[in-house]
CSV table of C-alpha atoms and ligand atoms in Angstrom, one decimal:
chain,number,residue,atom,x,y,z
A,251,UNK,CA,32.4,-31.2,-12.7
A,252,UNK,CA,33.3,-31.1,-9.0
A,253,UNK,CA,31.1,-30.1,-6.3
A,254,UNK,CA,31.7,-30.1,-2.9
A,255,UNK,CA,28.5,-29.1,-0.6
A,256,UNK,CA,29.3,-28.5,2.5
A,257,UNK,CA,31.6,-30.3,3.7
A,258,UNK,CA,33.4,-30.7,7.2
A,259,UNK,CA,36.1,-32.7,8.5
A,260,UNK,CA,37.3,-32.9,12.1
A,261,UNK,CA,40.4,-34.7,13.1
A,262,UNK,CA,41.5,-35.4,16.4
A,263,UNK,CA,39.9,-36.7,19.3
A,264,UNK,CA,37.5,-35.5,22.5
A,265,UNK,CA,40.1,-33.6,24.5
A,266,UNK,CA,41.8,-32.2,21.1
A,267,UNK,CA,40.3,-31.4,17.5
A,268,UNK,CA,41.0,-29.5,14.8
A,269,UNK,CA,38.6,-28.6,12.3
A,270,UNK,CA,40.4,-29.1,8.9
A,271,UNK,CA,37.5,-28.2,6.9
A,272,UNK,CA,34.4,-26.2,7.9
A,273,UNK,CA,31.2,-26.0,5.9
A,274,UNK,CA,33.2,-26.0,2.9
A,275,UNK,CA,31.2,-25.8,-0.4
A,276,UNK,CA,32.7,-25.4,-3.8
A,277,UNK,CA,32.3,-25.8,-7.6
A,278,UNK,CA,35.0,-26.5,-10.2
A,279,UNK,CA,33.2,-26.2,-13.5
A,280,UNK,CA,34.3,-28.7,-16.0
A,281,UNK,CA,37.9,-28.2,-18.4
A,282,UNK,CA,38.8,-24.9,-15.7
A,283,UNK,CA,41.4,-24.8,-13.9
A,284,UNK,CA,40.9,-24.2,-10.5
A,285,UNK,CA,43.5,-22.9,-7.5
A,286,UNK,CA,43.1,-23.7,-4.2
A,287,UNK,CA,45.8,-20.9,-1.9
A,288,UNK,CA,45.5,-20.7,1.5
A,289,UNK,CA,48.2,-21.0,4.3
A,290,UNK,CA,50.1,-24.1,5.9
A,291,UNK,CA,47.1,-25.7,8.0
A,292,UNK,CA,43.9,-24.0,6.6
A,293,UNK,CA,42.9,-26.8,5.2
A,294,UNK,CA,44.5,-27.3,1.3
A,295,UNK,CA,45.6,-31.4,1.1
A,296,UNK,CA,42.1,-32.4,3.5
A,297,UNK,CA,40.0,-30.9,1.1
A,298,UNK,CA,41.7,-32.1,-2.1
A,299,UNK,CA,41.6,-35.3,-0.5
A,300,UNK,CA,38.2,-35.6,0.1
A,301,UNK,CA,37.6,-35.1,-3.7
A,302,UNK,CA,38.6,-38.6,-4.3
A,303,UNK,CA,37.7,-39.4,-1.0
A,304,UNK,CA,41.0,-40.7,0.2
A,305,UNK,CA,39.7,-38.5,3.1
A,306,UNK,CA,36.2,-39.3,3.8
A,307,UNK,CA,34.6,-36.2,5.0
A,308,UNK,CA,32.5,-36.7,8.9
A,309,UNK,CA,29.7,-34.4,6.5
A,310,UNK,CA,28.7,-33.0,3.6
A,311,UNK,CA,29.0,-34.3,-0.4
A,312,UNK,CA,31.3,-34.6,-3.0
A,313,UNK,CA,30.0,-34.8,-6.1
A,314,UNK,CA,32.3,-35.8,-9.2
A,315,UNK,CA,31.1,-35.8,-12.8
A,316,UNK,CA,27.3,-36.4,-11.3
A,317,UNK,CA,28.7,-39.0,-9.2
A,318,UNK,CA,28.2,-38.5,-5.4
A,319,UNK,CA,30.8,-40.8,-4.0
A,320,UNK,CA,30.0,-39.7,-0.3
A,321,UNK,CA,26.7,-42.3,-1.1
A,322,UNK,CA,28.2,-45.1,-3.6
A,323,UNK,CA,29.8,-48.3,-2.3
A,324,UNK,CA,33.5,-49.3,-2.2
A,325,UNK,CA,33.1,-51.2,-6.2
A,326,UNK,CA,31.8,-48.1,-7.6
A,327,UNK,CA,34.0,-45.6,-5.9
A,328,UNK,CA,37.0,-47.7,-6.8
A,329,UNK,CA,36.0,-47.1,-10.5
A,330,UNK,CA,34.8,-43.7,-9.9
A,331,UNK,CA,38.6,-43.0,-8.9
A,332,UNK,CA,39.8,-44.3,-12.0
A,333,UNK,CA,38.5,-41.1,-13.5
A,334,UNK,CA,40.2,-39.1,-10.9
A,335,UNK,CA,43.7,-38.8,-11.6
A,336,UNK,CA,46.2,-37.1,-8.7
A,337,UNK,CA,49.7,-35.8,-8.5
A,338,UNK,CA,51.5,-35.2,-5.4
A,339,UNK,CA,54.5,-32.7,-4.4
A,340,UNK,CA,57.3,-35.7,-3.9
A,341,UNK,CA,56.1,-37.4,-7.0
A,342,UNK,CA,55.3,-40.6,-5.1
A,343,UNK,CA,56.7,-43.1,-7.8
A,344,UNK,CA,57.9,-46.6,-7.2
A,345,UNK,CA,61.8,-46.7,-7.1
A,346,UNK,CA,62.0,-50.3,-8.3
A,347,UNK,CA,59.9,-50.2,-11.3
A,348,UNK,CA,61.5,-48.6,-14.6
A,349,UNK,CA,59.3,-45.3,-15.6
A,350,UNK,CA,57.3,-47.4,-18.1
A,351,UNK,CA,56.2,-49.6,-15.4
A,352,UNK,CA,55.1,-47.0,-13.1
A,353,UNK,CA,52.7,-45.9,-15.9
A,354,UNK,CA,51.6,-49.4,-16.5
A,355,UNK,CA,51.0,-50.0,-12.6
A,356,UNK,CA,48.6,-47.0,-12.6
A,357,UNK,CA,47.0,-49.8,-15.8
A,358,UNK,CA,46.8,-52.5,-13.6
A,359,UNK,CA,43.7,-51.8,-11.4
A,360,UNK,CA,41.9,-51.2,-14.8
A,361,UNK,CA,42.0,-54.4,-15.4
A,362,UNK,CA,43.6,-53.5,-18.7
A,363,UNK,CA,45.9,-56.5,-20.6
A,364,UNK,CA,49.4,-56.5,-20.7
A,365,UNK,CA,50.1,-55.5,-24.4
A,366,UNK,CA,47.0,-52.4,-23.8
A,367,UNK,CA,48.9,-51.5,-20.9
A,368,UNK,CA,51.9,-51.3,-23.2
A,369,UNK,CA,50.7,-49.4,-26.0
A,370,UNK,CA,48.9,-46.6,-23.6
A,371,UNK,CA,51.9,-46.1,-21.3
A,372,UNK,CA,53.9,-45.4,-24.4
A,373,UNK,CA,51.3,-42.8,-25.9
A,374,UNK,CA,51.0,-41.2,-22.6
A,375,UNK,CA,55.3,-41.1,-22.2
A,376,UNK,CA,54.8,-39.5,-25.7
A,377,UNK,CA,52.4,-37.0,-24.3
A,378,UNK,CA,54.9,-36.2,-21.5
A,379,UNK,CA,57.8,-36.4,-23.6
A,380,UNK,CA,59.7,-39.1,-22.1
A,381,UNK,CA,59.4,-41.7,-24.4
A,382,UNK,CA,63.3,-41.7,-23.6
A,383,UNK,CA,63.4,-42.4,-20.4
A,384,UNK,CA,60.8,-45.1,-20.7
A,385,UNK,CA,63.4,-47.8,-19.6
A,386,UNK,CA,65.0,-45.5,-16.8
A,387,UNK,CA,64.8,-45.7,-12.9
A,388,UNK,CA,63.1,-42.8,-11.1
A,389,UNK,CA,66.6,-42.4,-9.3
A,390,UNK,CA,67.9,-41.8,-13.2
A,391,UNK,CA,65.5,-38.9,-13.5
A,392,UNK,CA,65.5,-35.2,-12.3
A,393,UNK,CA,63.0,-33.7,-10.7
A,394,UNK,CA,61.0,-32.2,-13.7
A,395,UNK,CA,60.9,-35.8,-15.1
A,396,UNK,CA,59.9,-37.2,-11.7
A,397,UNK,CA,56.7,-34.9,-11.9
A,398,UNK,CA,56.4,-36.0,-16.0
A,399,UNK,CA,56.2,-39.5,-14.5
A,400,UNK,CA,53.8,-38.7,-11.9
A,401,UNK,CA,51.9,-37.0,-13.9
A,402,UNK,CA,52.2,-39.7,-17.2
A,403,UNK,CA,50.7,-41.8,-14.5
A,404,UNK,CA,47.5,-40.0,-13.5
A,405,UNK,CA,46.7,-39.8,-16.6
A,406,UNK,CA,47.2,-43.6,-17.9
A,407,UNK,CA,43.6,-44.7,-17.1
A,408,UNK,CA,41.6,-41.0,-19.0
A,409,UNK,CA,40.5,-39.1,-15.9
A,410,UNK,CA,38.4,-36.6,-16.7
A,411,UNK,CA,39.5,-35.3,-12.9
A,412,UNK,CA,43.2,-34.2,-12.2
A,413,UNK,CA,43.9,-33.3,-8.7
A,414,UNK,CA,47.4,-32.1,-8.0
A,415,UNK,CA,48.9,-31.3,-4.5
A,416,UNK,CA,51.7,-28.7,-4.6
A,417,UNK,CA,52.7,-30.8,-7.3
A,418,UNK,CA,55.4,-27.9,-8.3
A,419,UNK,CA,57.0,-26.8,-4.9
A,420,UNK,CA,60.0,-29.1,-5.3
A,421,UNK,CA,61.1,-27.5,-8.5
A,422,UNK,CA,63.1,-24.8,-9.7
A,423,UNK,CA,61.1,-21.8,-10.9
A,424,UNK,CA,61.6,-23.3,-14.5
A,425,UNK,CA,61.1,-26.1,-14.2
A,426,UNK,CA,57.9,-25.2,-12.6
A,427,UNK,CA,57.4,-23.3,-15.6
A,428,UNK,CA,57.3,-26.3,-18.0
A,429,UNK,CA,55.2,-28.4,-15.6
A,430,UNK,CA,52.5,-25.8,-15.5
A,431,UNK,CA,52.7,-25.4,-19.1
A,432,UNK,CA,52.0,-29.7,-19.7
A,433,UNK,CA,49.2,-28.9,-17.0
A,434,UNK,CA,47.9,-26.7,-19.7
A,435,UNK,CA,48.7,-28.6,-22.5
A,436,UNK,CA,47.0,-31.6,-21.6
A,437,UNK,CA,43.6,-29.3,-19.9
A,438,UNK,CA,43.3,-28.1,-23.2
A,439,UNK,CA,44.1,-31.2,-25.5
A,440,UNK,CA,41.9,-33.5,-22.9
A,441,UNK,CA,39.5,-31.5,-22.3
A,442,UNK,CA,40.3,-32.5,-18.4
A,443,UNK,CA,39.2,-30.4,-15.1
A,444,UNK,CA,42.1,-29.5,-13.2
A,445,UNK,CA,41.4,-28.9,-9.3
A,446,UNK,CA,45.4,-27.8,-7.7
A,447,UNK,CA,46.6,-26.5,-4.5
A,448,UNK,CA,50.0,-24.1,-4.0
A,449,UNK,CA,51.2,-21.8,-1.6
A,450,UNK,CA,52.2,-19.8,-4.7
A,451,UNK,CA,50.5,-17.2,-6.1
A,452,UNK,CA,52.2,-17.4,-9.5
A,453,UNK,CA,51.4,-21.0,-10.0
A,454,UNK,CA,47.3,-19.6,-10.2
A,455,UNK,CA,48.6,-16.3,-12.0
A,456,UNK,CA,49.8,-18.7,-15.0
A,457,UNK,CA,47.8,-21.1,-15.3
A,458,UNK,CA,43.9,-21.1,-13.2
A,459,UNK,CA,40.6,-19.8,-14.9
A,460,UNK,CA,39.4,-19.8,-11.3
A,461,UNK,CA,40.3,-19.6,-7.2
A,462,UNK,CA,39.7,-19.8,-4.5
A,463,UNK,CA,41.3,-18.7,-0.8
A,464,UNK,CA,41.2,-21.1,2.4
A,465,UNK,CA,41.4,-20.2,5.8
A,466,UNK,CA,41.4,-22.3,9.1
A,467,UNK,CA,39.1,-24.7,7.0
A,468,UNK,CA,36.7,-21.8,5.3
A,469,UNK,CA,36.9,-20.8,1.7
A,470,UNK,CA,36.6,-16.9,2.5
A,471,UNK,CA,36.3,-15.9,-1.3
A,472,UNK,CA,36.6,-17.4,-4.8
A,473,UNK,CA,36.0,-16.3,-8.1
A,474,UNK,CA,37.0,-16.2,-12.0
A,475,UNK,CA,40.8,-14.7,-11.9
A,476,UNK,CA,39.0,-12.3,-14.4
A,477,UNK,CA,36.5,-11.1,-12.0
A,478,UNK,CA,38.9,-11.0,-8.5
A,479,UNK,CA,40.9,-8.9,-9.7
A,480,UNK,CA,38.8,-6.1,-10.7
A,481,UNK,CA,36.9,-6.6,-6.9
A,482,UNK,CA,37.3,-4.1,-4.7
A,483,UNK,CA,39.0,-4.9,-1.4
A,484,UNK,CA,39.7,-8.5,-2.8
A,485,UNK,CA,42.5,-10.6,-0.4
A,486,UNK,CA,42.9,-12.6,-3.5
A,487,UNK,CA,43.5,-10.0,-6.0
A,488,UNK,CA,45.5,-7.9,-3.6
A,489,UNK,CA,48.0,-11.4,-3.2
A,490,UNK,CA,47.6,-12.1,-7.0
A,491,UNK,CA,47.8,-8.2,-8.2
A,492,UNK,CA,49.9,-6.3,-5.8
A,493,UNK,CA,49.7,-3.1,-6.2
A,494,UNK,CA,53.3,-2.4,-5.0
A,495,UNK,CA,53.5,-0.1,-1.6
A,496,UNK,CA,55.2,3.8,-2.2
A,497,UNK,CA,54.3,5.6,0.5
A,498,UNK,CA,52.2,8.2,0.3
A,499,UNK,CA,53.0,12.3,1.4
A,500,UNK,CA,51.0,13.2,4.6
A,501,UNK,CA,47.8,15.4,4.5
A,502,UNK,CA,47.1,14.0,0.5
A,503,UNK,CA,44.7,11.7,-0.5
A,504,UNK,CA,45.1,8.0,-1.6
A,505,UNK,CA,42.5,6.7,-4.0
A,506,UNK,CA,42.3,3.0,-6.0
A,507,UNK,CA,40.9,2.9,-9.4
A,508,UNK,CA,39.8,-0.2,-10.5
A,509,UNK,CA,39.6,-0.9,-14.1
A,510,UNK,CA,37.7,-3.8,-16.1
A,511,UNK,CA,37.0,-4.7,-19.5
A,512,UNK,CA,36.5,-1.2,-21.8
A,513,UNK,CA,38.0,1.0,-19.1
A,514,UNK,CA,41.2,-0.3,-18.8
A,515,UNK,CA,42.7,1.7,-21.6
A,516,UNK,CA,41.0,5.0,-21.1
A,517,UNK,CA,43.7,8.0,-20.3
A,518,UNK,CA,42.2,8.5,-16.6
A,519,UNK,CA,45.6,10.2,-15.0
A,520,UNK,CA,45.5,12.5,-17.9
A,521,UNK,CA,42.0,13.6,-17.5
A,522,UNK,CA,42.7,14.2,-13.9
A,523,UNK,CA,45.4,16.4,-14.8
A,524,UNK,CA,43.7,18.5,-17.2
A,525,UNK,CA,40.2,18.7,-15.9
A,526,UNK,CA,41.2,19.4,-12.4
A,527,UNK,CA,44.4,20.4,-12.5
A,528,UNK,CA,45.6,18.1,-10.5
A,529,UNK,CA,49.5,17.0,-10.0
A,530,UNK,CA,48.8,12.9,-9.6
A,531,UNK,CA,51.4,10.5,-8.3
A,532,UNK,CA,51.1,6.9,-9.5
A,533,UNK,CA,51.9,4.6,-6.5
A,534,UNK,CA,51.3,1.6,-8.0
A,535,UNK,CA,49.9,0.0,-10.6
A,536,UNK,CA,49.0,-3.5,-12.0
A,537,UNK,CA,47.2,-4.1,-15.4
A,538,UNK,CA,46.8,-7.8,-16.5
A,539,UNK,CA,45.4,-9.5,-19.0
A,540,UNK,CA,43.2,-12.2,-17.9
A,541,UNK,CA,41.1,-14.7,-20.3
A,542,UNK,CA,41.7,-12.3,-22.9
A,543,UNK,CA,40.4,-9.8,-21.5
A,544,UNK,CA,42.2,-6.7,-19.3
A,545,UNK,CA,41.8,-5.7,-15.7
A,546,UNK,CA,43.7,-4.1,-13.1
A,547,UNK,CA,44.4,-1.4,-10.5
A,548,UNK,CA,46.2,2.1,-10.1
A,549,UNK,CA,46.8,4.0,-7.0
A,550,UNK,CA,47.0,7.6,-7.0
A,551,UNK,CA,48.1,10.1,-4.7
A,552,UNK,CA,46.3,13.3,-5.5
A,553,UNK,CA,47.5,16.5,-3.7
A,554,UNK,CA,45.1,17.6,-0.9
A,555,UNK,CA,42.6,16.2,1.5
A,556,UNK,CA,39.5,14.0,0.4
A,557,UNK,CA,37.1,16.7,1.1
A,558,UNK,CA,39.1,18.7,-1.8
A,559,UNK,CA,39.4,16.3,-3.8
A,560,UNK,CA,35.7,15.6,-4.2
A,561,UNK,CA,34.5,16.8,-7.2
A,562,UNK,CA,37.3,15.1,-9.1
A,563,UNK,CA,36.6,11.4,-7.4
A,564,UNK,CA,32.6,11.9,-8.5
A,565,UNK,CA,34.1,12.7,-11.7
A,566,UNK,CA,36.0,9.4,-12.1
A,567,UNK,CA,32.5,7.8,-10.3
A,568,UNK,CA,30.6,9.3,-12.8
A,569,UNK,CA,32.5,7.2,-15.7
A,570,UNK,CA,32.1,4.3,-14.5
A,571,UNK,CA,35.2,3.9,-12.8
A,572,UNK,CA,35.4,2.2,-9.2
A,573,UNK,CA,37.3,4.7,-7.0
A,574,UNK,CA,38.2,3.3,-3.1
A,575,UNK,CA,39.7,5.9,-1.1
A,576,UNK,CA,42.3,4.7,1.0
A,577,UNK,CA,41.4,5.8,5.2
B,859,ATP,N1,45.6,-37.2,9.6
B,859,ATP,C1,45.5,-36.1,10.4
B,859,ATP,N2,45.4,-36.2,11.7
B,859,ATP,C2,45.3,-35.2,12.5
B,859,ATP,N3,45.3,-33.9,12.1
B,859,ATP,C3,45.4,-33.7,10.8
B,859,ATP,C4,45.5,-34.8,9.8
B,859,ATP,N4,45.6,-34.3,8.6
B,859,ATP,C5,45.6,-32.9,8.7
B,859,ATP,N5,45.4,-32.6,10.0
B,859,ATP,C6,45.3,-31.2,10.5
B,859,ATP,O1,44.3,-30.5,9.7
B,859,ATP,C7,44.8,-29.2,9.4
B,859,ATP,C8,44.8,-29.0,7.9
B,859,ATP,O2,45.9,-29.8,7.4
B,859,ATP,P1,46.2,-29.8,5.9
B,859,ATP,O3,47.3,-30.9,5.7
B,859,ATP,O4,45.0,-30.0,5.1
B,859,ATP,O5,46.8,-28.4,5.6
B,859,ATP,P2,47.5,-27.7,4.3
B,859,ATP,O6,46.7,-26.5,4.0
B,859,ATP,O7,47.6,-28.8,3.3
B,859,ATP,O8,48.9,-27.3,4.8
B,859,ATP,P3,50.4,-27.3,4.1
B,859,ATP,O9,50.4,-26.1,3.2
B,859,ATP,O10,51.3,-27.2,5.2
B,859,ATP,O11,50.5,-28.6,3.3
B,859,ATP,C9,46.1,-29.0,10.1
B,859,ATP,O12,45.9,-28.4,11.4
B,859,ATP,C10,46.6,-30.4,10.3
B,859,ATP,O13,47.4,-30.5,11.5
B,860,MG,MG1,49.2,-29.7,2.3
């Protein structure tokens, strides 16, 4: 549904540049949600800027429901956009217009008449639930219902696109929590592609199929949420999943198990115990359910050095099981 290939953007002139995106290349595939994490200045707002091409990229293509818009004129991208809706961490509504008429505003490029504009800002309010507030200021309105509005708006004109920019940052953690759940609400009733960016991990935890990790300008992994987090040595999963951090005895050994799909319920520690005699500590452990589906991690501190502890880490091998152990 969105495709960026290879795209770079530079800013910044001959004596200073900073290169906010780097050979970036990406695919959102259509009704997911995707999460773009990364630091403060790797890159996040360029790149979901250059999906509707509010930042024009210096190369590369952005491709939106088959549309390149890197190669269409200014006519066709304005329409183009109209299928791109996009919320934004301070909400970015007009102060002066009642919540109603922001709505209707986002109606107005459409071309759409005045009673149309009307009946759809209503349905979408509905959606939103603020069909209460319709006549209210956005100075009337807390900050949840600021983001209703914004997001009310980006949907007026059916995107098939929504592109949100730390859109819950300024909110309390539950407030947050209701925003992400209208995120998914309306992905699911809509059918639309959602393509977000946060510095916080449990924003992609709740609600992304899919993510992906930016670095000075270079995606340096991404993946199905389902698939990270059972893959080994994974930054994401290891932000996403932490495993927690006890310190381990010195002169044992430190090993990872990661589980997936059928082996996620199988009594492993046990079978350590038994078959080898083993005393194991669990360190840490995280077991999620993803997509339906569960995955996770456990790590074990097994009395002894690696070298003794051989025979029992083939056995775990031998099952099927990946097995890291820890330098
Ligand atoms: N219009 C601009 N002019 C010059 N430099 C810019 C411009 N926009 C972004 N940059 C630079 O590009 C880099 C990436 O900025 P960007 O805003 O995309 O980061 P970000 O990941 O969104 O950060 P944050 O989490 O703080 O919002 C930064 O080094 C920034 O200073
Ligand atoms: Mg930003």
């Amino acid at each position: 549904m969105i495709s960026l290939h290879s795209v770079s953007k530079t800013f910044g002139d001959h004596t200073r540049s900073v290169a906010a995106l780097d050979d970036v290349s990406l695919d959102v595939a259509r009704g997911e949600i995707f999460g773009v994490v990364g630091q403060s200045g790797a890159g996040k707002s360029t790149l979901i800027r250059t999906v509707n091409l509010l930042e024009r990229p210096d190369a590369g293509a952005v491709v939106v429901d088959g549309v390149d818009l890197t190669s269409i004129g200014s006519g066709q991208l304005r329409l183009a956009r109209q299928k791109i809706g996009m919320i934004f961490q301070h909400f970015n509504l007009l102060s002066s217009r009642t919540v109603r008429g922001n709505v209707e505003l986002a109606l107005e490029v459409t071309g759409a008449e005045r009673r149309e504009r009307r009946r759809r800002a209503d349905e979408i309010l509905d959606l939103v639930g603020l069909t209460d507030k319709a006549e209210a200021y956005p100075g009337q309105l807390s900050g949840g219902q600021k983001q209703r509005v914004g997001i009310a708006r980006a949907l007026a004109a059916e995107p098939t696109v929504l592109l949100s920019d730390e859109a819950t940052s300024a909110l309390d953690p539950e407030t947050t929590r209701s925003i992400l759940e209208l995120v998914r609400t309306i992905n699911q009733q809509l059918g639309l592609t959602v393509l977000l960016i946060t510095h916080e991990m449990d924003v992609v935890k709740t609600i992304c199929d899919s993510a992906a990790l930016l670095e000075s300008g270079r995606i340096v992994e991404h993946g199905p949420l389902v698939e990270l987090i059972s893959r080994p040595g994974s930054r994401l999963a290891a932000d996403l999943f932490p495993l927690g951090a006890v310190p381990p005895h010195a002169g044992n050994t430190v090993i990872d198990i990661t589980f997936s799909g059928g082996s996620a319920d199988r009594p492993v520690i046990a079978q350590l115990a038994r078959t080898h005699g083993l005393d194991v500590s669990i360190l840490g452990a995280v077991i999620e359910t993803i997509g339906g589906s569960q995955a996770g991690r456990t790590r074990l501190e097994l009395p002894g050095s690696a070298a003794a502890n051989a025979a029992a880490i083939a056995d775990l091998r031998s099952q099927g099981l990946l097995v890291e152990v820890a330098a």
